[in-house]
Coordinates of C-alpha atoms in Angstrom, one line a residue:
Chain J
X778 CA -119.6 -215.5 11.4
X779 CA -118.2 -212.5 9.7
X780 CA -114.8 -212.0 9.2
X781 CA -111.6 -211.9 7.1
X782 CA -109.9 -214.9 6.2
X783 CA -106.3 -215.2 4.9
X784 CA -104.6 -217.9 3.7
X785 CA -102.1 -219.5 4.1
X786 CA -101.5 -219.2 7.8
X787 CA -97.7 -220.0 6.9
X788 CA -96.3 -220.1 2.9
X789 CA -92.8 -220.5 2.5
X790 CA -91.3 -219.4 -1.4
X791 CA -88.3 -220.5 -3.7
X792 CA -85.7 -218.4 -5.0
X793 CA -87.6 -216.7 -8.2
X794 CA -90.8 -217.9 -7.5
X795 CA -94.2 -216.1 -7.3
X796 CA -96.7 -217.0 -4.7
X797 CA -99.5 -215.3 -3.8
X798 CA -101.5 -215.0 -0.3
X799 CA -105.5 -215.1 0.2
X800 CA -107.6 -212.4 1.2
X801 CA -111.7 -213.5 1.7
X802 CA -113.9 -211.2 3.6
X803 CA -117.9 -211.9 4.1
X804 CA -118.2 -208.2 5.7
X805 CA -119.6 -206.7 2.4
X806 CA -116.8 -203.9 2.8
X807 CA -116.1 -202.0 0.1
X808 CA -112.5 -201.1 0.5
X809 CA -109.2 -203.7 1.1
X810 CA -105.9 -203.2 2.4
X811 CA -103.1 -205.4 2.2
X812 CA -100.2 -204.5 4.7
X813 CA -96.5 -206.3 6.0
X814 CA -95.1 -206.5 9.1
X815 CA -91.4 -206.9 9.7
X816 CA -90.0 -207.9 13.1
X817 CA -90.3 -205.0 15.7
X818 CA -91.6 -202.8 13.5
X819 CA -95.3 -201.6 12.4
X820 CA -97.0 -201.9 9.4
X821 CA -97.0 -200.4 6.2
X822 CA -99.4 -200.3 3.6
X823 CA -98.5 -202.4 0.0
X824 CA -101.6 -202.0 -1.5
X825 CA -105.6 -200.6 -1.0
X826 CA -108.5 -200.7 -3.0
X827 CA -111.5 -198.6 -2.4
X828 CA -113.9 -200.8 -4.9
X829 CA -114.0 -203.6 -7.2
X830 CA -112.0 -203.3 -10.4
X831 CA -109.8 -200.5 -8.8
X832 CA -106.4 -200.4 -6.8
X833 CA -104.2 -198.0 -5.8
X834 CA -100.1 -198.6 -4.2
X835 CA -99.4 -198.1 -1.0
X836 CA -96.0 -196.7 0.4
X837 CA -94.0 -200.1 -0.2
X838 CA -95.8 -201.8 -3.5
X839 CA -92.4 -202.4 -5.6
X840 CA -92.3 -206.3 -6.4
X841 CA -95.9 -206.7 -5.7
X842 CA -99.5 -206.8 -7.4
X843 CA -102.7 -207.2 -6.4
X844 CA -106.6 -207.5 -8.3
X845 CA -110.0 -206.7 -7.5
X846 CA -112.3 -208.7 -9.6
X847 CA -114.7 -209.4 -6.8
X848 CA -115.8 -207.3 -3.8
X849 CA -114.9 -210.3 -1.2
X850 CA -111.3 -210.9 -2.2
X851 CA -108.2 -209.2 -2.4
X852 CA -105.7 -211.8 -3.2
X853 CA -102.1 -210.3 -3.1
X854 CA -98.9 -212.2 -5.4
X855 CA -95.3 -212.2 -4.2
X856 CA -93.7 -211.5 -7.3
X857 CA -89.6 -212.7 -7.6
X858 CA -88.6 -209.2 -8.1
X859 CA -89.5 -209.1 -4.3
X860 CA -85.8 -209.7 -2.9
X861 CA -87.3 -209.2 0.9
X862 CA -90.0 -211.1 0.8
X863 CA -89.9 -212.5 4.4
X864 CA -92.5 -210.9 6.9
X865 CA -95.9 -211.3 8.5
X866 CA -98.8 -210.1 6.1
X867 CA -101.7 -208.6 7.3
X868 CA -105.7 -208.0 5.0
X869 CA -107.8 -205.7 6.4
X870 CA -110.9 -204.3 5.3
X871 CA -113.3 -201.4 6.3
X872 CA -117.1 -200.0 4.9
X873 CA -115.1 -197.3 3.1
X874 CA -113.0 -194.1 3.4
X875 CA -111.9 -192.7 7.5
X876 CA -113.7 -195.9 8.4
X877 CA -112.4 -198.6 11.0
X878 CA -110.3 -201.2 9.8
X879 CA -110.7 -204.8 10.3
X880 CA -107.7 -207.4 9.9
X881 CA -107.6 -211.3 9.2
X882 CA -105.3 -213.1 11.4
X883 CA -102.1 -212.8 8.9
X884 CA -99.8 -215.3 6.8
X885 CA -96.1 -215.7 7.6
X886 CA -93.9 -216.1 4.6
X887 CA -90.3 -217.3 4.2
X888 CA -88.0 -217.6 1.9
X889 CA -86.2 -221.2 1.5
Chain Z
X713 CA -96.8 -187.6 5.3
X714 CA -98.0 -187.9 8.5
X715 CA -95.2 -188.7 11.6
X716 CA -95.9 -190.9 14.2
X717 CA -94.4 -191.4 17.3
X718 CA -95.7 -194.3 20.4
X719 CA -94.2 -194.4 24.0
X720 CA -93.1 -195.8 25.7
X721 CA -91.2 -198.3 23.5
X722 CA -91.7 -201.4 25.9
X723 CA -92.9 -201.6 29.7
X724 CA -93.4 -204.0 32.1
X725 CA -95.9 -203.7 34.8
X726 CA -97.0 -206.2 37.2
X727 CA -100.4 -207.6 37.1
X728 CA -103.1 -205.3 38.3
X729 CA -101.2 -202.5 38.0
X730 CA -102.5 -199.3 35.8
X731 CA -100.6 -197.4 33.0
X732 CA -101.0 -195.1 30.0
X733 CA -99.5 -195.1 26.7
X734 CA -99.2 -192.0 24.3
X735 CA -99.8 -191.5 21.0
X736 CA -98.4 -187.9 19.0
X737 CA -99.0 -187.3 15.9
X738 CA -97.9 -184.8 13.4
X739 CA -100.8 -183.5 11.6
X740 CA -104.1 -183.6 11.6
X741 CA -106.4 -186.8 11.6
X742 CA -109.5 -187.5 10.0
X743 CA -109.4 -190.6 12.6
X744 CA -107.1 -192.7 14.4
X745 CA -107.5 -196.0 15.7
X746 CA -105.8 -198.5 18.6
X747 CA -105.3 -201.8 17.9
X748 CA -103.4 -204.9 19.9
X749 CA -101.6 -207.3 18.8
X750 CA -101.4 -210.6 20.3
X751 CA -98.3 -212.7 20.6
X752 CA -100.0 -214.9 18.0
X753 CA -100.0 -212.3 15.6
X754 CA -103.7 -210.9 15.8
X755 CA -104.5 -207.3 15.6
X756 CA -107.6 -206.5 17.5
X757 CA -109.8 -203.0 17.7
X758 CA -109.4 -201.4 20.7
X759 CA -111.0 -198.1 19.7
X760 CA -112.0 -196.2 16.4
X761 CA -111.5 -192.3 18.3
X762 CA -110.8 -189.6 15.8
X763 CA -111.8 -187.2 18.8
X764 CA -113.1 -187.5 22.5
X765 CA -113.1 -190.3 25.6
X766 CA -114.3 -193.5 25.0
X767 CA -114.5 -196.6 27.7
X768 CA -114.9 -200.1 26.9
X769 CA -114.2 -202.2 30.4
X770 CA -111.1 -202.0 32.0
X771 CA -109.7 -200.1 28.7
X772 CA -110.5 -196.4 28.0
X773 CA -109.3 -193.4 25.0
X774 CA -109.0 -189.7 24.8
X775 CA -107.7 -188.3 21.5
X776 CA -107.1 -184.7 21.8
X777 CA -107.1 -183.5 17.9
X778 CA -106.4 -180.1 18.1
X779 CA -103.1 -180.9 20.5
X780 CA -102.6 -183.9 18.3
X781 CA -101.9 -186.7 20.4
X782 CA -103.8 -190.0 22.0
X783 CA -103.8 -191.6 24.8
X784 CA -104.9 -195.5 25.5
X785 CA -105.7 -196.2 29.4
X786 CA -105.1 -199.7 30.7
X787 CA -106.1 -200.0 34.5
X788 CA -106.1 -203.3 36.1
X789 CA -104.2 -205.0 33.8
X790 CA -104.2 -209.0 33.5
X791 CA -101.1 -211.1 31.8
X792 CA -103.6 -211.4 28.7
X793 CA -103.1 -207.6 28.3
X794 CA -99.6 -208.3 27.2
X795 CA -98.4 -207.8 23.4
X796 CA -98.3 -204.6 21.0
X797 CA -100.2 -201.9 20.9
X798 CA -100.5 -200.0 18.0
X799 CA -102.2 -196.5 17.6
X800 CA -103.1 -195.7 13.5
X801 CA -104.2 -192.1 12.6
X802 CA -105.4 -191.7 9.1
X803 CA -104.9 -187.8 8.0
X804 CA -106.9 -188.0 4.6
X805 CA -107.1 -190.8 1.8
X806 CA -107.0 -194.5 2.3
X807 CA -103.7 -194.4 4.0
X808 CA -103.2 -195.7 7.4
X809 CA -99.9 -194.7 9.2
X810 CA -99.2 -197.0 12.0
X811 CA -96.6 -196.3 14.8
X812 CA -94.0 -198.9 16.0
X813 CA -96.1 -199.4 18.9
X814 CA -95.6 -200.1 22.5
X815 CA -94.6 -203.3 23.7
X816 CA -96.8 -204.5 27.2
X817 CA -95.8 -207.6 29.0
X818 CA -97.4 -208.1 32.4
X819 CA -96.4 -210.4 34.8
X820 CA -98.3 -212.7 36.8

């Protein structure tokens, strides 16, 4: 089937550590958005890329990065200079600009 | 940037029951889409409707641009229609502005 596939479903990081969440998608979409979710609250957009080898920040990309080296995955890295990392983070995807979006099923990540 | 603004905030209806939620936006959209979110987590299409009615089942959407606002039908609803829904315009760009949506529960 085609879809979006994150992973993990549930990632919990160490004080100063890096860790970085999966993004696969079999849709042959061009552009990728990786967004958070805090309690409540609605997303907002860390990073998008409209093709491979190209990435733009979204409104909340501080303590973040991202790469495009293949038009199926987005993978998004947690970086320690993240002090909030805890939330619910969301990959979408979509043919291309004004298009619909289409979003994997999320990974939760903690901080222990 | 663009402003955002869902309500209500959270309602409660009882099963079978009809309501309407509202979406007003600040400027103007190149699209906007509604999504819900399950309790698990999911976010699901409901509609892609930069303009227009559109009807899918017991669901329906009328985005009037020029007024700048949306407006997501639910008639009938069943417990399973219970989470958040979230409307997204997109005014230009790759940026997606979500609202803080609306919070659904229905009871059995």
């Amino acid at each position: 089937d085609g879809g979006i596939t994150q992973s993990p479903k549930y990632l919990f990081r160490k004080e100063g550590q890096n860790v970085t969440l999966s993004c696969e998608q079999n849709l042959n979409h061009d552009a990728m958005y990786w967004y958070r979710q805090d309690p409540g609250q609605g997303l907002r957009l860390i990073y998008y890329s409209q093709i491979v080898n190209d990435f733009q920040k979204g409104d909340i990309a501080e303590g973040y990065s991202v790469s495009r080296e293949k038009k199926e995955s987005f993978p998004l890295t947690v970086t320690s200079a993240q002090k909030n990392p805890t939330a619910f983070y969301l990959c979408a995807s979509s043919t291309g600009l004004n298009q619909p979006q289409h979003f994997g099923d999320g990974t939760r990540l903690s901080i222990l | 940037g663009i402003q955002v603004e869902q309500s209500p905030p959270d309602l409660i209806l009882q099963e079978g029951a009809n309501s309407t939620l509202r979406c007003n936006f600040s400027d103007s959209v190149n699209n906007l889409q509604w999504f819900h979110q399950n309790p698990w987590g999911q976010l699901i299409n409901l509609f892609y409707i930069p303009s227009g009615t559109k009807q899918n089942g017991r669901l329906s959407a009328t985005t009037v641009a020029t007024e700048r606002y949306s407006l997501l039908y639910i008639s009938s609803s069943q417990t399973t229609d219970s989470g958040v829904y979230f409307c997204a315009p997109q005014a230009g760009g790759f940026k997606t502005i979500f609202g803080a949506g609306t919070r659904l529960f229905v009871k059995a």
